[in-house]
PDB file of C-alpha atoms and ligand atoms in Angstrom:
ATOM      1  CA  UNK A   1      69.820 -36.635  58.571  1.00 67.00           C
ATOM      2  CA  UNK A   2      67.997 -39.776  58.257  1.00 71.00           C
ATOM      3  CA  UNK A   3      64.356 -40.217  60.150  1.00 76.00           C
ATOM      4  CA  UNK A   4      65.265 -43.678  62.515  1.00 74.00           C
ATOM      5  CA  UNK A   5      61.760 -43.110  64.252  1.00 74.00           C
ATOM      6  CA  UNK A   6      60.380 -43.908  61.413  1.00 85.00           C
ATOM      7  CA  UNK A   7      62.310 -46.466  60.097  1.00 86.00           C
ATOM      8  CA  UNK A   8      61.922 -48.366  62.516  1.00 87.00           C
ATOM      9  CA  UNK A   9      58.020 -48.049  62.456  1.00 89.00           C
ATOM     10  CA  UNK A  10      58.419 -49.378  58.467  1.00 91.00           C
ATOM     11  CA  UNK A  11      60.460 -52.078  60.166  1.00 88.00           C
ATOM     12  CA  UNK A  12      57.652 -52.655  62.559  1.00 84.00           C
ATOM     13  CA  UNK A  13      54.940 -52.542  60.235  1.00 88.00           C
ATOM     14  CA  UNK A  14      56.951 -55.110  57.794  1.00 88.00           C
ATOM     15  CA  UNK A  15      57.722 -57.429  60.317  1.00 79.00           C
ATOM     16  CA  UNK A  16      53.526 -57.515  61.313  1.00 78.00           C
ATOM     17  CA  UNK A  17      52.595 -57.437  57.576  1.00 84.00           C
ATOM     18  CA  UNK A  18      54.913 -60.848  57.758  1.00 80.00           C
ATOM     19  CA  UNK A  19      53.147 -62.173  60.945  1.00 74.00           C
ATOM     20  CA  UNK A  20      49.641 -61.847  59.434  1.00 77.00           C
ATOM     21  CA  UNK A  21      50.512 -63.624  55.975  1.00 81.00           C
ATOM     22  CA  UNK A  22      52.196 -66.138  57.699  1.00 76.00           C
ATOM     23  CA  UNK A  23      48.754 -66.347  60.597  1.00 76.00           C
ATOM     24  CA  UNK A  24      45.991 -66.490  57.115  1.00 80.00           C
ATOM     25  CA  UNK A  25      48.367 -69.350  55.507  1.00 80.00           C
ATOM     26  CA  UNK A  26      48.897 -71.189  58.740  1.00 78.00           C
ATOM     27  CA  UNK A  27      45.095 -71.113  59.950  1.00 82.00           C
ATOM     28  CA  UNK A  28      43.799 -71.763  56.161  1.00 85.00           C
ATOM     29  CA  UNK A  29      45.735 -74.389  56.585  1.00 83.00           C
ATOM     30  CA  UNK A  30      44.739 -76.019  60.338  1.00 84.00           C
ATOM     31  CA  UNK A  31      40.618 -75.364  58.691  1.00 90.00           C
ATOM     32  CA  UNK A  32      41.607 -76.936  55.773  1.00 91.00           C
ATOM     33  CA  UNK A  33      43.132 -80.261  57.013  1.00 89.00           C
ATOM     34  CA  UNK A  34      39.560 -81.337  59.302  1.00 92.00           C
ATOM     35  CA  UNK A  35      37.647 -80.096  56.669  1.00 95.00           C
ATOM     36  CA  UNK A  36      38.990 -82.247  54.153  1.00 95.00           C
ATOM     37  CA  UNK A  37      38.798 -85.379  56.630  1.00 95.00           C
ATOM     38  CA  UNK A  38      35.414 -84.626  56.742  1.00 96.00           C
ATOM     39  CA  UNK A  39      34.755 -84.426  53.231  1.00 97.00           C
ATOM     40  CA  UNK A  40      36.793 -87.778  52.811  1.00 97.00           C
ATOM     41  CA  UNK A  41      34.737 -89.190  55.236  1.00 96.00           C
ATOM     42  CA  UNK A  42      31.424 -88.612  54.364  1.00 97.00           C
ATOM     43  CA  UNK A  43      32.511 -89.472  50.482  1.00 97.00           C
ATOM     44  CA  UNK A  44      33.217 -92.771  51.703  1.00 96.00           C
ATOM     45  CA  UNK A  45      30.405 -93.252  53.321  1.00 96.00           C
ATOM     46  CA  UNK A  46      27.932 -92.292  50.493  1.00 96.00           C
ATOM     47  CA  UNK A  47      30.001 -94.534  48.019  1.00 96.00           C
ATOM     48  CA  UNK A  48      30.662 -97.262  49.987  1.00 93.00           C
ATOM     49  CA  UNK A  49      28.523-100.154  51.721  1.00 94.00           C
ATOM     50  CA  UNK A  50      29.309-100.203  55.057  1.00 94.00           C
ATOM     51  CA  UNK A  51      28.479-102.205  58.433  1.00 96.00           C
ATOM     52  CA  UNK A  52      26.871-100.221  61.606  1.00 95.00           C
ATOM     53  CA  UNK A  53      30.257-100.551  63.328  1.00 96.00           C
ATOM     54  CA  UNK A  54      32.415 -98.995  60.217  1.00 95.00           C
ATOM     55  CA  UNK A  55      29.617 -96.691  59.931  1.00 96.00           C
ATOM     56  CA  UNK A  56      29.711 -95.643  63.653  1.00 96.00           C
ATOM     57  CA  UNK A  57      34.227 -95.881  63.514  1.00 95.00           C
ATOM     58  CA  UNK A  58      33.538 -93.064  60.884  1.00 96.00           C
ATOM     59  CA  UNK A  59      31.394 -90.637  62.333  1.00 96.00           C
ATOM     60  CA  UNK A  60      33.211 -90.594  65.244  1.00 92.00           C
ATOM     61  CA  UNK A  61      36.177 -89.228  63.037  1.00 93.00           C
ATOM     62  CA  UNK A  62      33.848 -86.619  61.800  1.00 96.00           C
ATOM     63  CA  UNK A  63      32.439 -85.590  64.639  1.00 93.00           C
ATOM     64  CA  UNK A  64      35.848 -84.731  66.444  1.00 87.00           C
ATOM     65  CA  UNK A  65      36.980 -82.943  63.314  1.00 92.00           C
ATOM     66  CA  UNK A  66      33.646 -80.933  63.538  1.00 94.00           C
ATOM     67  CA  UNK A  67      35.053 -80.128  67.147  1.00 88.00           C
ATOM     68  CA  UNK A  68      38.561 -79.423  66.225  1.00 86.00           C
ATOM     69  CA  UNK A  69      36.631 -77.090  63.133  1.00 92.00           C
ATOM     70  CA  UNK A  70      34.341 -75.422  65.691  1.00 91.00           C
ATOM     71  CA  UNK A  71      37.557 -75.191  68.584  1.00 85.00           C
ATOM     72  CA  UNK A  72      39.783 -73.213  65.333  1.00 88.00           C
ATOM     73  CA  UNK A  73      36.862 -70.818  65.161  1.00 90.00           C
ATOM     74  CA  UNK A  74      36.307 -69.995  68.369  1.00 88.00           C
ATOM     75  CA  UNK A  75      39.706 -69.531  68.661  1.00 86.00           C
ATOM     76  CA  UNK A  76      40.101 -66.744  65.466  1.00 87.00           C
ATOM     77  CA  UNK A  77      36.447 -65.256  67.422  1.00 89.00           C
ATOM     78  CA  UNK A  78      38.055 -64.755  70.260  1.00 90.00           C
ATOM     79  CA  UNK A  79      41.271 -63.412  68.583  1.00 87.00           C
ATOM     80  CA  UNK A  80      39.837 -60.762  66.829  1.00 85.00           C
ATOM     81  CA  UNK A  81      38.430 -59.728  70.733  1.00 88.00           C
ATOM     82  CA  UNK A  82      41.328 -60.274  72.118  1.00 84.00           C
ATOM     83  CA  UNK A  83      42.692 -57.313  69.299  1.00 82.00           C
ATOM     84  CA  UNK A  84      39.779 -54.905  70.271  1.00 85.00           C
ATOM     85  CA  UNK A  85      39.972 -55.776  74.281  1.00 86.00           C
ATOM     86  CA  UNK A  86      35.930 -56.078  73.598  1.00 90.00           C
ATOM     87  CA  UNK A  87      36.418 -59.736  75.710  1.00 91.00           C
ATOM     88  CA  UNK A  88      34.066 -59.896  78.344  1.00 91.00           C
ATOM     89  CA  UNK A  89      34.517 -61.602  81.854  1.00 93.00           C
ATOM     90  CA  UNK A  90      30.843 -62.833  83.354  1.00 94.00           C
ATOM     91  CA  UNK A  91      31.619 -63.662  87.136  1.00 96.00           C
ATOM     92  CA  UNK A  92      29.896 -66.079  89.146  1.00 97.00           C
ATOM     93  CA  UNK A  93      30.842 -68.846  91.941  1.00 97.00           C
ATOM     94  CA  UNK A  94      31.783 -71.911  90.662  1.00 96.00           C
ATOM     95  CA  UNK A  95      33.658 -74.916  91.982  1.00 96.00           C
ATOM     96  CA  UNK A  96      36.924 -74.864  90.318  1.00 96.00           C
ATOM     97  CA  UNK A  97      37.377 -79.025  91.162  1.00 95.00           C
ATOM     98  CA  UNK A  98      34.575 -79.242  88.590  1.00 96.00           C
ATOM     99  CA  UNK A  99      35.379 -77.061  85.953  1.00 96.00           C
ATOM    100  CA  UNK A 100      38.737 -79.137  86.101  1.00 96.00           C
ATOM    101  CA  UNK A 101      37.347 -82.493  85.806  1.00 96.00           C
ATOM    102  CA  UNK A 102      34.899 -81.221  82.647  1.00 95.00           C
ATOM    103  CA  UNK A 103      37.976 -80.121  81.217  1.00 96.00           C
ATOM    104  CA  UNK A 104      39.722 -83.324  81.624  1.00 96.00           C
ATOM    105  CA  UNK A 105      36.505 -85.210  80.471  1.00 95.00           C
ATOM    106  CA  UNK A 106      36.835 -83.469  77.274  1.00 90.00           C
ATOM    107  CA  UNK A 107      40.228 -84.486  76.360  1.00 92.00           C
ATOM    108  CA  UNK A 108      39.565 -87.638  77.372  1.00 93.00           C
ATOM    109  CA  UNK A 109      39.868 -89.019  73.684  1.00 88.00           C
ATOM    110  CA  UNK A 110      42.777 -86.720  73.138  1.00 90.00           C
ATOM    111  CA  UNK A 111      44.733 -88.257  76.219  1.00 96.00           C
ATOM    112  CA  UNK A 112      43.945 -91.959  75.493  1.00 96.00           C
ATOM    113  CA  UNK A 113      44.977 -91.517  71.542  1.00 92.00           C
ATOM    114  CA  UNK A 114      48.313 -90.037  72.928  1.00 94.00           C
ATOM    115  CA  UNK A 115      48.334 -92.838  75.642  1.00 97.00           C
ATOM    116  CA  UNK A 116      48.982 -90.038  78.691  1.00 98.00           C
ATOM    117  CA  UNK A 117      47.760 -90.291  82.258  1.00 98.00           C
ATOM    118  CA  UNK A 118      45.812 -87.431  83.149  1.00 98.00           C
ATOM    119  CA  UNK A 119      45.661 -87.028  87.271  1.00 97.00           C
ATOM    120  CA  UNK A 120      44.367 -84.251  89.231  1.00 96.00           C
ATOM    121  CA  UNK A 121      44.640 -83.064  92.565  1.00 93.00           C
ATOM    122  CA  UNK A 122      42.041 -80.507  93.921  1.00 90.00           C
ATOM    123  CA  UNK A 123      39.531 -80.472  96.685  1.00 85.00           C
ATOM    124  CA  UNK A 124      36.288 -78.579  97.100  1.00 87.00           C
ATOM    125  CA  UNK A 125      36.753 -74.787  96.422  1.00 92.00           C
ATOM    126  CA  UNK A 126      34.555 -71.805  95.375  1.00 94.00           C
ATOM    127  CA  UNK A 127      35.929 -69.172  93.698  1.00 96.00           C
ATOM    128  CA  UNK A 128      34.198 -66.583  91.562  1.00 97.00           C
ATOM    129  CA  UNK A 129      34.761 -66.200  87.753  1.00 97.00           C
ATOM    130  CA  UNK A 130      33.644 -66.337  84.841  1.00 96.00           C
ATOM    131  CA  UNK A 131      33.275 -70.489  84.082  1.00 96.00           C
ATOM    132  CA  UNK A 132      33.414 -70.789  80.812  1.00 94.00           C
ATOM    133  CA  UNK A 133      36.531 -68.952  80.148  1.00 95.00           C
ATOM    134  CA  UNK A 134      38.189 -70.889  83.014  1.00 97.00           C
ATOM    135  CA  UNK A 135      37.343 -73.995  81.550  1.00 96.00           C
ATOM    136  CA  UNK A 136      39.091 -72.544  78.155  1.00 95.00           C
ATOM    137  CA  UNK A 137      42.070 -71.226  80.028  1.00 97.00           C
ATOM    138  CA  UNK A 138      42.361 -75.092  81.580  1.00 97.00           C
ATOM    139  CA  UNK A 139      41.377 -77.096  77.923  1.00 95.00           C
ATOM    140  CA  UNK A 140      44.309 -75.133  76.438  1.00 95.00           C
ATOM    141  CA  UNK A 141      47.201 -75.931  78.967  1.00 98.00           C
ATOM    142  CA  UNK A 142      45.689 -79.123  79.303  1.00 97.00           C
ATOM    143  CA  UNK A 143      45.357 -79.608  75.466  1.00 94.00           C
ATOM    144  CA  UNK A 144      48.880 -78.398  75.020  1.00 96.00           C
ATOM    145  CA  UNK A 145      50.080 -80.689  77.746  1.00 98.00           C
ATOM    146  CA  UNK A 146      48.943 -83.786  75.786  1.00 97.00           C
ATOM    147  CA  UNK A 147      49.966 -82.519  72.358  1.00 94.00           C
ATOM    148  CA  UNK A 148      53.637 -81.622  73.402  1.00 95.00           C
ATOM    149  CA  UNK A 149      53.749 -84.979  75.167  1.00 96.00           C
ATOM    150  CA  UNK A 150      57.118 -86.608  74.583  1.00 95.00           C
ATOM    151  CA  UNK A 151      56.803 -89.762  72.485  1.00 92.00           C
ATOM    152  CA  UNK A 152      60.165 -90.575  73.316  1.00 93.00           C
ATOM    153  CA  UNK A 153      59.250 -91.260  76.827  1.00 95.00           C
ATOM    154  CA  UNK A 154      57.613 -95.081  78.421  1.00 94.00           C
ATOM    155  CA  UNK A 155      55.157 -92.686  80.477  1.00 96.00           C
ATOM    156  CA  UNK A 156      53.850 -89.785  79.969  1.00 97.00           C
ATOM    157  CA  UNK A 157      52.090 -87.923  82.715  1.00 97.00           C
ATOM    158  CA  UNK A 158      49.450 -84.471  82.728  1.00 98.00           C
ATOM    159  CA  UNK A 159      49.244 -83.311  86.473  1.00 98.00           C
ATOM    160  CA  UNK A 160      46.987 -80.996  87.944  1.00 98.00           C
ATOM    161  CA  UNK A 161      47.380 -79.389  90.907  1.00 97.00           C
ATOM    162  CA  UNK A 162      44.851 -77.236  92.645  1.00 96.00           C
ATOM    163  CA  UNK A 163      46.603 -74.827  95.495  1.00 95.00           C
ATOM    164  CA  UNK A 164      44.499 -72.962  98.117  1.00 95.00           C
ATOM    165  CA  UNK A 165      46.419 -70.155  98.881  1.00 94.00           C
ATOM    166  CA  UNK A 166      44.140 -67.739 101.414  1.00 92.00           C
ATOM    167  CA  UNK A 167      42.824 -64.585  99.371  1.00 94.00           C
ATOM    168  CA  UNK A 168      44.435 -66.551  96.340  1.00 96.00           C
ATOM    169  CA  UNK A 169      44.112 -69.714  94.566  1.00 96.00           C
ATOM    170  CA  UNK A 170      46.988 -71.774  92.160  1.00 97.00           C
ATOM    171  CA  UNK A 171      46.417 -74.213  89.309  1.00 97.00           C
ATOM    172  CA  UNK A 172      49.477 -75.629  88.319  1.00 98.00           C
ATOM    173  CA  UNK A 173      49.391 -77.747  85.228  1.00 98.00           C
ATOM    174  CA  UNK A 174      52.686 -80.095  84.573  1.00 98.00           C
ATOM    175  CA  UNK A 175      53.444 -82.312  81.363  1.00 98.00           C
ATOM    176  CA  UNK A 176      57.020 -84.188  81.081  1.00 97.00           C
ATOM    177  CA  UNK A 177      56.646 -83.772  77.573  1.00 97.00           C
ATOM    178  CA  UNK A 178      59.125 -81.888  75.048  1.00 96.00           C
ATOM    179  CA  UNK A 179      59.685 -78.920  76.505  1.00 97.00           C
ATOM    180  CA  UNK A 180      60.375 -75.372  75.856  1.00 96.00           C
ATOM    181  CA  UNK A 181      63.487 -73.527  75.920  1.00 96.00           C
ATOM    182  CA  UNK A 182      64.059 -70.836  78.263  1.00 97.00           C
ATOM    183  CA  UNK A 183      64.653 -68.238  75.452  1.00 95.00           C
ATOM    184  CA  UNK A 184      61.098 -68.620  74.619  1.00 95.00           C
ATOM    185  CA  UNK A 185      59.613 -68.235  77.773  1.00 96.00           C
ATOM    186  CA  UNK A 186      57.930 -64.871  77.439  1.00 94.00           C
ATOM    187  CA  UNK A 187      57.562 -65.255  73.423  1.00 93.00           C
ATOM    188  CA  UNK A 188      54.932 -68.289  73.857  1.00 95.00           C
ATOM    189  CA  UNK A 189      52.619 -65.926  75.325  1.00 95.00           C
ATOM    190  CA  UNK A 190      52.623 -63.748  72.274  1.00 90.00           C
ATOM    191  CA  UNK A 191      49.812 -63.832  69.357  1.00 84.00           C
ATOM    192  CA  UNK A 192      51.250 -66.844  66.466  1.00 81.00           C
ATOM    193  CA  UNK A 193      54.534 -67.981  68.168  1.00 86.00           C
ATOM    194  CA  UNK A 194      55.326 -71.303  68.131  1.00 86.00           C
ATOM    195  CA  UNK A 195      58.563 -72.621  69.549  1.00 90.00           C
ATOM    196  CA  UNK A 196      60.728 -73.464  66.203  1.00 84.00           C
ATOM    197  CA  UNK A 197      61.767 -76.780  66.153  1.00 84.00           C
ATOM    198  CA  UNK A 198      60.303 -80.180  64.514  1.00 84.00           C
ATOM    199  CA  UNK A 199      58.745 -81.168  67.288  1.00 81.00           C
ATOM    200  CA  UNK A 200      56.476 -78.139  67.270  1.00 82.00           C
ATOM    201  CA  UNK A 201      55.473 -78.479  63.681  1.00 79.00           C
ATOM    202  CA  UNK A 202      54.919 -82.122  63.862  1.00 81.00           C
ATOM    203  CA  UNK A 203      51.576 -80.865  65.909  1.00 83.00           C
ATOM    204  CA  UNK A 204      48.460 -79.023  64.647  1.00 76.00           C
ATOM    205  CA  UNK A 205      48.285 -75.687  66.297  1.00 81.00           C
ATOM    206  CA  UNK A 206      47.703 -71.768  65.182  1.00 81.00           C
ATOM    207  CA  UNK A 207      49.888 -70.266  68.531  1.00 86.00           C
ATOM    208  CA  UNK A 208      47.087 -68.221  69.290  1.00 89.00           C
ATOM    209  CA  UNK A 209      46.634 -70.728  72.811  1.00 92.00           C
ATOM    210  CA  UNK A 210      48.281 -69.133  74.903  1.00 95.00           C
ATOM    211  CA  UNK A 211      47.669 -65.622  73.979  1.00 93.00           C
ATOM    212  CA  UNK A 212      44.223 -65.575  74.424  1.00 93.00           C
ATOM    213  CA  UNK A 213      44.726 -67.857  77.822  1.00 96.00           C
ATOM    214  CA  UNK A 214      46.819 -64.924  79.218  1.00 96.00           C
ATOM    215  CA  UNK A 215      43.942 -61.996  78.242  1.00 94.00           C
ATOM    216  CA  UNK A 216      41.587 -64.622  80.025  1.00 95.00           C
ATOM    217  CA  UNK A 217      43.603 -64.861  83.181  1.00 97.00           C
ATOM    218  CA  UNK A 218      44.702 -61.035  83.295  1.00 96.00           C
ATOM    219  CA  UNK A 219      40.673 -59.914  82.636  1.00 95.00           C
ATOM    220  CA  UNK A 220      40.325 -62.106  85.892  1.00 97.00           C
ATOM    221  CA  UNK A 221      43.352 -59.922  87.285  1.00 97.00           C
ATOM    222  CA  UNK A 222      45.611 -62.942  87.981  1.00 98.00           C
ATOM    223  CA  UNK A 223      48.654 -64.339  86.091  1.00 98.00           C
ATOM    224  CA  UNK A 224      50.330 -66.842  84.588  1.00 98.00           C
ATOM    225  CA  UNK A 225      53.831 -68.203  84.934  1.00 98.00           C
ATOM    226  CA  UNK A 226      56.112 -70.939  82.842  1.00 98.00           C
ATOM    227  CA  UNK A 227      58.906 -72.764  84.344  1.00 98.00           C
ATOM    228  CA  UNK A 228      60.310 -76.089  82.182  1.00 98.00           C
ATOM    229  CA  UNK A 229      63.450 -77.730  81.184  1.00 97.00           C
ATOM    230  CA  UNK A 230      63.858 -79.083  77.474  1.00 96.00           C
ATOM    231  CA  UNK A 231      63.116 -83.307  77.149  1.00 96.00           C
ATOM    232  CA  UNK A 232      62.179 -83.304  80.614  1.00 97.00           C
ATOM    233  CA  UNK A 233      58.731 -80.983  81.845  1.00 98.00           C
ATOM    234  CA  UNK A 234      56.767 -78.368  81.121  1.00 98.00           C
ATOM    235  CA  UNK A 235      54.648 -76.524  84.378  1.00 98.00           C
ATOM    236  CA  UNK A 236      52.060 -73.461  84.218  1.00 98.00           C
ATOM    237  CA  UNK A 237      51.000 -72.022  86.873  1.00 98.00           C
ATOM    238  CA  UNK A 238      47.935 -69.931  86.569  1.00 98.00           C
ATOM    239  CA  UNK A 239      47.153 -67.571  90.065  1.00 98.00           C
ATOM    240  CA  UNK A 240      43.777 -66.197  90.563  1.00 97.00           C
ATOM    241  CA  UNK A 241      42.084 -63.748  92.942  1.00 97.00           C
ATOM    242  CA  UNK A 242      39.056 -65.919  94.864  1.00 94.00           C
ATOM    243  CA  UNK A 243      36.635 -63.312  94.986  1.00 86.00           C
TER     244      UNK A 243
HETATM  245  P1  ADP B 301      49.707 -73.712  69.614  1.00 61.67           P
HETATM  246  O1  ADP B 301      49.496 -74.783  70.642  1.00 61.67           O
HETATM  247  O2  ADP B 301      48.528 -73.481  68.742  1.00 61.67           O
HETATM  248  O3  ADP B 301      50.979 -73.880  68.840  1.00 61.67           O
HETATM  249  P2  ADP B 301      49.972 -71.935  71.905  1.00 61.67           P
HETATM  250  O4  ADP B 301      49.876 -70.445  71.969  1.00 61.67           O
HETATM  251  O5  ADP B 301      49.000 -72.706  72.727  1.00 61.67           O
HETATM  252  O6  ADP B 301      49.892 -72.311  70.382  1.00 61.67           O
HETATM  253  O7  ADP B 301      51.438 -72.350  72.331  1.00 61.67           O
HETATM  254  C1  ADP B 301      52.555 -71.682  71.769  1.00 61.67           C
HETATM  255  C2  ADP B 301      53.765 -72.585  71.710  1.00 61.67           C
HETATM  256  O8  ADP B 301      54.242 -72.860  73.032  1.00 61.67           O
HETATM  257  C3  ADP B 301      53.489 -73.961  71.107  1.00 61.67           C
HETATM  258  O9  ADP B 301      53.514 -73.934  69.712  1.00 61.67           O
HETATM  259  C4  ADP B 301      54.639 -74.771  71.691  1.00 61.67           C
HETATM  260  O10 ADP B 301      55.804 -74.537  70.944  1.00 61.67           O
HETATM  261  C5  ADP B 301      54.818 -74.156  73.084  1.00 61.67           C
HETATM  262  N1  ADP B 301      54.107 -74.931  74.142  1.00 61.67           N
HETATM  263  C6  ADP B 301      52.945 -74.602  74.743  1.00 61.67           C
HETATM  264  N2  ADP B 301      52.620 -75.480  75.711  1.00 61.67           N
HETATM  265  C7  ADP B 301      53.610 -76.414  75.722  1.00 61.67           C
HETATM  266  C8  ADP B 301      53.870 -77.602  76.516  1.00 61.67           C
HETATM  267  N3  ADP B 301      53.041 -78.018  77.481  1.00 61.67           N
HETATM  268  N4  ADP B 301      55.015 -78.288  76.254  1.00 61.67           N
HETATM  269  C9  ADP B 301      55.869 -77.881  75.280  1.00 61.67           C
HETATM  270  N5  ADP B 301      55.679 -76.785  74.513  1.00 61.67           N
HETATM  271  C10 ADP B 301      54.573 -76.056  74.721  1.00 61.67           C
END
């Protein structure tokens, strides 16, 4: 008689044992790459006579891979919550047309170095929740948007829609950038995956996104959604309670 229960639990426990040396190479990787622009950086500085303007071209390098350093931490803090369901939710009314255009504010940079149009559609509405993790929840889809942009393409687009929907509101965020394959619909949403192709790797990322985007949306008892076609869009669509 051989004990399938448990080999299957070995199985399990192998294949995590695998995730996790794969997640500590990966993100020791993603800290390692701004922290070593930095470091160049600054070295170059120190060493180097420079004018105001180089000066200035250089710390604005630094200072967005002091972002990107600070964005990868918050990311593994609110990971390790996101394993002990310790996340909290703080509710309060906030304009959701607002929290949208901070959001796009913030990848402003991101959107111009990619050269995609960010629009947005939304009019005045309240709706309570907890702002700063609403703002994450957008930055990441957002974020992704731009990064999975297709290259390939004359124009690429990031559209925002906002939906009023009675007891319910929809924010719908579509790219027509790579892609993702239907098979991998439900596995994006999962802690570390990233769809497997080139076009994935050529772009910094830890696959944590979109896990931690989910636990934000179900704390605020809504849900997210994924519906895209490979080389031609990408579209989220994120449904929260009002109240
Ligand atoms: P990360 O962006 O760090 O890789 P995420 O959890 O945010 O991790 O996303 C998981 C994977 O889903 C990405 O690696 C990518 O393969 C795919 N993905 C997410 N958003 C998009 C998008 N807008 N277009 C194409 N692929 C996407």
């Amino acid at each position: 008689i051989r004990n399938i229960t448990s080999e299957k639990e070995v199985q399990k426990l192998k294949e995590l044992d695998k995730i996790k040396t794969n997640f500590i190479a990966n993100i020791s990787h993603e800290l390692r790459t701004p922290l070593a622009a930095i470091k160049a950086y600054v070295e170059t500085m120190l060493n180097m006579p420079m004018s105001q303007e180089e000066i200035h071209e250089f710390l604005d390098v630094v200072y967005s891979q002091s972002i990107r350093l600070e964005e990868l931490l918050s990311d593994l803090l609110d990971f390790s919550q996101l394993e002990s369901h310790t996340m909290k939710i703080l509710k309060e009314s906030v304009n959701i047309c607002e929290i949208i255009e901070h959001s796009i504010e913030t990848l402003e940079n991101m959107a111009k170095e990619k050269d995609v149009t960010v629009e947005y559609n939304c009019s005045n509405l309240e709706i309570k929740c907890d702002r700063k993790r609403i703002e994450q929840v957008i930055v990441n889809l957002l974020s992704n948007a731009i990064k999975f942009s297709d290259q390939a393409k004359e124009k690429r687009f990031v559209r925002i829609d906002v939906l009023d929907e009675g007891e319910i509101v929809k924010i719908i965020v579509e790219d027509n950038g790579i892609g993702i394959p239907e098979s991998a619909f439900d596995k994006i949403f999962e802690r570390f995956y990233r769809v497997d192709n080139e076009l994935t790797y050529a772009v910094p990322g830890t696959g944590l996104g979109l896990a931690i985007v989910k636990e934000i949306v179900e704390l605020h008892e809504g849900n997210i959604l994924v519906e895209s076609e490979v080389g031609k869009y990408t579209k989220f669509i994120v449904t929260l309670p009002k109240n």
